[in-house]
GROMACS .gro file of C-alpha atoms in nm:
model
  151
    1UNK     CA    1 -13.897  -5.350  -6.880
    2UNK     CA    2 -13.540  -5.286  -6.968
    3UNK     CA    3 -13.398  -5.053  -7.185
    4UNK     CA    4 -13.282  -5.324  -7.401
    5UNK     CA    5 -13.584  -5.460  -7.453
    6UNK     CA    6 -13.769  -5.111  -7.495
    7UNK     CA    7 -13.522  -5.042  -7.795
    8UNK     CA    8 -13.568  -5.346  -7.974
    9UNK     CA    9 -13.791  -5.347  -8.262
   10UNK     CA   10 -14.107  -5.536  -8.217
   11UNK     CA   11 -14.091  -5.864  -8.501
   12UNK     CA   12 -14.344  -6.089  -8.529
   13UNK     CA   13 -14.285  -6.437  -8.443
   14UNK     CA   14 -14.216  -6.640  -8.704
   15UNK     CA   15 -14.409  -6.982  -8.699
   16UNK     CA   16 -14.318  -7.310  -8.702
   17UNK     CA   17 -14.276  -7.396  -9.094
   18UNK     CA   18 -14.204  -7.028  -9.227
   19UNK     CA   19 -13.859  -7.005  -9.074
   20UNK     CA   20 -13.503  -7.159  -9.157
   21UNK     CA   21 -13.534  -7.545  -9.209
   22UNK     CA   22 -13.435  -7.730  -8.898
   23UNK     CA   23 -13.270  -8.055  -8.882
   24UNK     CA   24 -13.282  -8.205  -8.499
   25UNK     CA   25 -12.918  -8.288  -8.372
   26UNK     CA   26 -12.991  -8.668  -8.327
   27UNK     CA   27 -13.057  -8.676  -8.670
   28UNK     CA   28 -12.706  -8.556  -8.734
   29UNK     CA   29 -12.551  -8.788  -8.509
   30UNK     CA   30 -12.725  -9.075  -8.581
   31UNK     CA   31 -12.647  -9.016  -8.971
   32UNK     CA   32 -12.328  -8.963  -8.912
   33UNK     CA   33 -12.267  -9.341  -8.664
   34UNK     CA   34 -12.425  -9.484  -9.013
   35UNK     CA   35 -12.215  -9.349  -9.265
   36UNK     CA   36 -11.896  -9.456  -8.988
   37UNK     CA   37 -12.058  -9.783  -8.951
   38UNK     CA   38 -12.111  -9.826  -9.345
   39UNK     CA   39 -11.758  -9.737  -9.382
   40UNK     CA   40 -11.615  -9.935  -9.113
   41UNK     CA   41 -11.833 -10.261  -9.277
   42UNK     CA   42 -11.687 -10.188  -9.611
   43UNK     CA   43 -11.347 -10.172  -9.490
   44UNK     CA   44 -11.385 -10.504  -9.259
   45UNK     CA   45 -11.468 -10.703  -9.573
   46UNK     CA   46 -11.188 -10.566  -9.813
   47UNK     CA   47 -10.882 -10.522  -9.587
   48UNK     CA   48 -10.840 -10.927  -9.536
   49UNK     CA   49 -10.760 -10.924  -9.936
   50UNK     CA   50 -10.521 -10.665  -9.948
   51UNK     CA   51 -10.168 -10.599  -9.832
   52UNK     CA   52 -10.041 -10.484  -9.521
   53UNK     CA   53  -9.906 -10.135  -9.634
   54UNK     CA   54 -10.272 -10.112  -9.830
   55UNK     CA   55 -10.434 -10.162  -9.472
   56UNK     CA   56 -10.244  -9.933  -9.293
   57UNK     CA   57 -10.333  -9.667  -9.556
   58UNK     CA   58 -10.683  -9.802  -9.564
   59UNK     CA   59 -10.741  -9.731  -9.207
   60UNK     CA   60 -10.541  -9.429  -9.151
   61UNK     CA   61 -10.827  -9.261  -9.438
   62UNK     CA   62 -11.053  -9.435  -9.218
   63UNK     CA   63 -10.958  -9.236  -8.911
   64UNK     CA   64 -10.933  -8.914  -9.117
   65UNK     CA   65 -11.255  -8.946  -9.271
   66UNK     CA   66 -11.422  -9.009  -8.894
   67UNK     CA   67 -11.244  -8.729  -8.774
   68UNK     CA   68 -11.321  -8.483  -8.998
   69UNK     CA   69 -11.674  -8.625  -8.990
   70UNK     CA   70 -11.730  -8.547  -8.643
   71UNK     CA   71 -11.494  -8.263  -8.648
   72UNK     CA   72 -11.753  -8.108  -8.860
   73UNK     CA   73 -12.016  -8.227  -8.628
   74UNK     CA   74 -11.833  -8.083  -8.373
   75UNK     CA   75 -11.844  -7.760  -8.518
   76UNK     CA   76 -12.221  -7.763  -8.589
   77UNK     CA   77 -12.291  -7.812  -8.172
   78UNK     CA   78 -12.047  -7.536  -8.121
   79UNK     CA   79 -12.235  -7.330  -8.329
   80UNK     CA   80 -12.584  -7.412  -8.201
   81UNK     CA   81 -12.429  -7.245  -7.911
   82UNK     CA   82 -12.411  -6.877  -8.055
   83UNK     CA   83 -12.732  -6.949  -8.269
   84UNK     CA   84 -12.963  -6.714  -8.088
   85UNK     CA   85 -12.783  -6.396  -8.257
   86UNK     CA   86 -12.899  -6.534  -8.574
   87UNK     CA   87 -13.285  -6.597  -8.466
   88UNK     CA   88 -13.360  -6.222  -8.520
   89UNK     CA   89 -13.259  -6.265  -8.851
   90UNK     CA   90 -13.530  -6.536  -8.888
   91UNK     CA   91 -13.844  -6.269  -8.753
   92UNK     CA   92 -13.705  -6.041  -8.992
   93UNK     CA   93 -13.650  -6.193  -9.267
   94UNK     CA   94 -14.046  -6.340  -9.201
   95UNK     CA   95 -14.111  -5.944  -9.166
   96UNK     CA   96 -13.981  -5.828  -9.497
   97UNK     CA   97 -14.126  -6.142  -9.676
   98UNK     CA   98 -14.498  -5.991  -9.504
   99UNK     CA   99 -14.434  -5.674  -9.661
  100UNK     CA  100 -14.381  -5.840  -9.985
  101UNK     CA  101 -14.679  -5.980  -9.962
  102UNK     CA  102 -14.838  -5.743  -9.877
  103UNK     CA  103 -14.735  -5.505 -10.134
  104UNK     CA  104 -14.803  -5.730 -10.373
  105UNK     CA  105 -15.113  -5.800 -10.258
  106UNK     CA  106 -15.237  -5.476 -10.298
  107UNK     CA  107 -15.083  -5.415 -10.654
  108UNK     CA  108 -15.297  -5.686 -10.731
  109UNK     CA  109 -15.619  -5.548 -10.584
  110UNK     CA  110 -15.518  -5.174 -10.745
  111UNK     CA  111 -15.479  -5.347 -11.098
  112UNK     CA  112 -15.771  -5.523 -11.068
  113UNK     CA  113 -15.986  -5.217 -10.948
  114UNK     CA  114 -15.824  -5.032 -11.303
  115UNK     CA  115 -15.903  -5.289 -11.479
  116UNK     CA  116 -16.281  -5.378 -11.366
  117UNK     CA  117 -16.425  -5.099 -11.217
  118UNK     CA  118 -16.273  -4.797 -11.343
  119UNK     CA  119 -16.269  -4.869 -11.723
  120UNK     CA  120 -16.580  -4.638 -11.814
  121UNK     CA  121 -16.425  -4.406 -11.515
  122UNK     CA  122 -16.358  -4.094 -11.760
  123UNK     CA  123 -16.350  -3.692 -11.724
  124UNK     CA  124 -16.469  -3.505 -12.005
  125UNK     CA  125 -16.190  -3.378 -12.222
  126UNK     CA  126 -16.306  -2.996 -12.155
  127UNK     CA  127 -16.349  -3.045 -11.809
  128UNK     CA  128 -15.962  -3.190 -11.815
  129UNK     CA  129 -15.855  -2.869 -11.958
  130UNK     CA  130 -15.883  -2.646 -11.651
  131UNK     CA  131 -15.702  -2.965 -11.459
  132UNK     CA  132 -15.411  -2.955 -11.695
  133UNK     CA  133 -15.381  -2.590 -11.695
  134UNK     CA  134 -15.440  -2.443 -11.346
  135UNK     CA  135 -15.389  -2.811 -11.149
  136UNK     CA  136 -15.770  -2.796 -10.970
  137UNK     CA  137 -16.091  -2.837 -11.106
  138UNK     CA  138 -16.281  -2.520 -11.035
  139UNK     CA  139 -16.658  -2.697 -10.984
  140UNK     CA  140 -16.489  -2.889 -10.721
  141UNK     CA  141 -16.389  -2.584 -10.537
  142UNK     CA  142 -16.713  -2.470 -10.577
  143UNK     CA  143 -16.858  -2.784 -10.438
  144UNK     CA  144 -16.610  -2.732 -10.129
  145UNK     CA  145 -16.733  -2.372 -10.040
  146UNK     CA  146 -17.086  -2.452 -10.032
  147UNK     CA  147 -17.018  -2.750  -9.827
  148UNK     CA  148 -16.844  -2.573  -9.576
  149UNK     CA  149 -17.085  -2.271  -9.606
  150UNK     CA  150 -17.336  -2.528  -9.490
  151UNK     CA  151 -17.206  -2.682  -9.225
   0.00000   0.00000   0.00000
């Protein structure tokens, strides 16, 4: 085992439908050759009716919209590249939300424990005295010594 590895903090792997939404890459492209191929429909049927400056312009935003289009998409593969920094963020950020639950979890449980089981859970207010005062309950004490006398 390498160092490396040895340092890194043990996450848990994050499954399937807890992490980061995912959208496949041929889902990218192919939405992206619709919306071109939408565009470049649309623009077939209205550049007959207009003027010849209005088509150049027409097409030149045509271009510049498909460029930046899969300039963008571009960009996205580029980043897929360098993506595995980020997947640590992914098993921690699945870590911390465990916690939470967890936490939470047992906030729950302790409220529900006050609330059901230890509502006629009382001390006598004389026997509290001692506990306020000194910060031990002397029959307690008493209970310790002869335990440990006995064993």
């Amino acid at each position: 085992m390498d160092d490396e590895e040895y340092m890194k903090p043990m996450l848990p792997t994050v499954p399937e439908k807890c992490g980061p939404p995912v959208i496949p890459l041929g889902h990218l492209i192919e939405f992206a050759v619709q919306q071109i191929f939408h565009e470049l429909t649309v623009l077939s049927e209205l550049l007959p009716k207009k003027l010849d400056s209005d088509r150049k312009i027409s097409i030149v935003q045509f271009a510049h919209s498909t460029r930046v289009l899969f300039i963008k998409l571009l960009a996205v593969v580029k980043w897929v590249k360098s993506s595995k920094k980020f997947e640590s963020c992914a098993s921690i950020c699945y870590f911390l939300d465990q916690q939470s639950q967890y936490f939470v979890d047992t906030a729950d449980r302790l409220v529900q424990l006050a609330r059901e089981e230890l509502v006629f859970a009382s001390m006598r207010k004389y026997c509290f005295v001692p506990f306020q005062i000194f910060g031990h309950i002397e029959r307690l004490e008493n209970v310790d010594k002869i335990v440990k006398d006995v064993h």
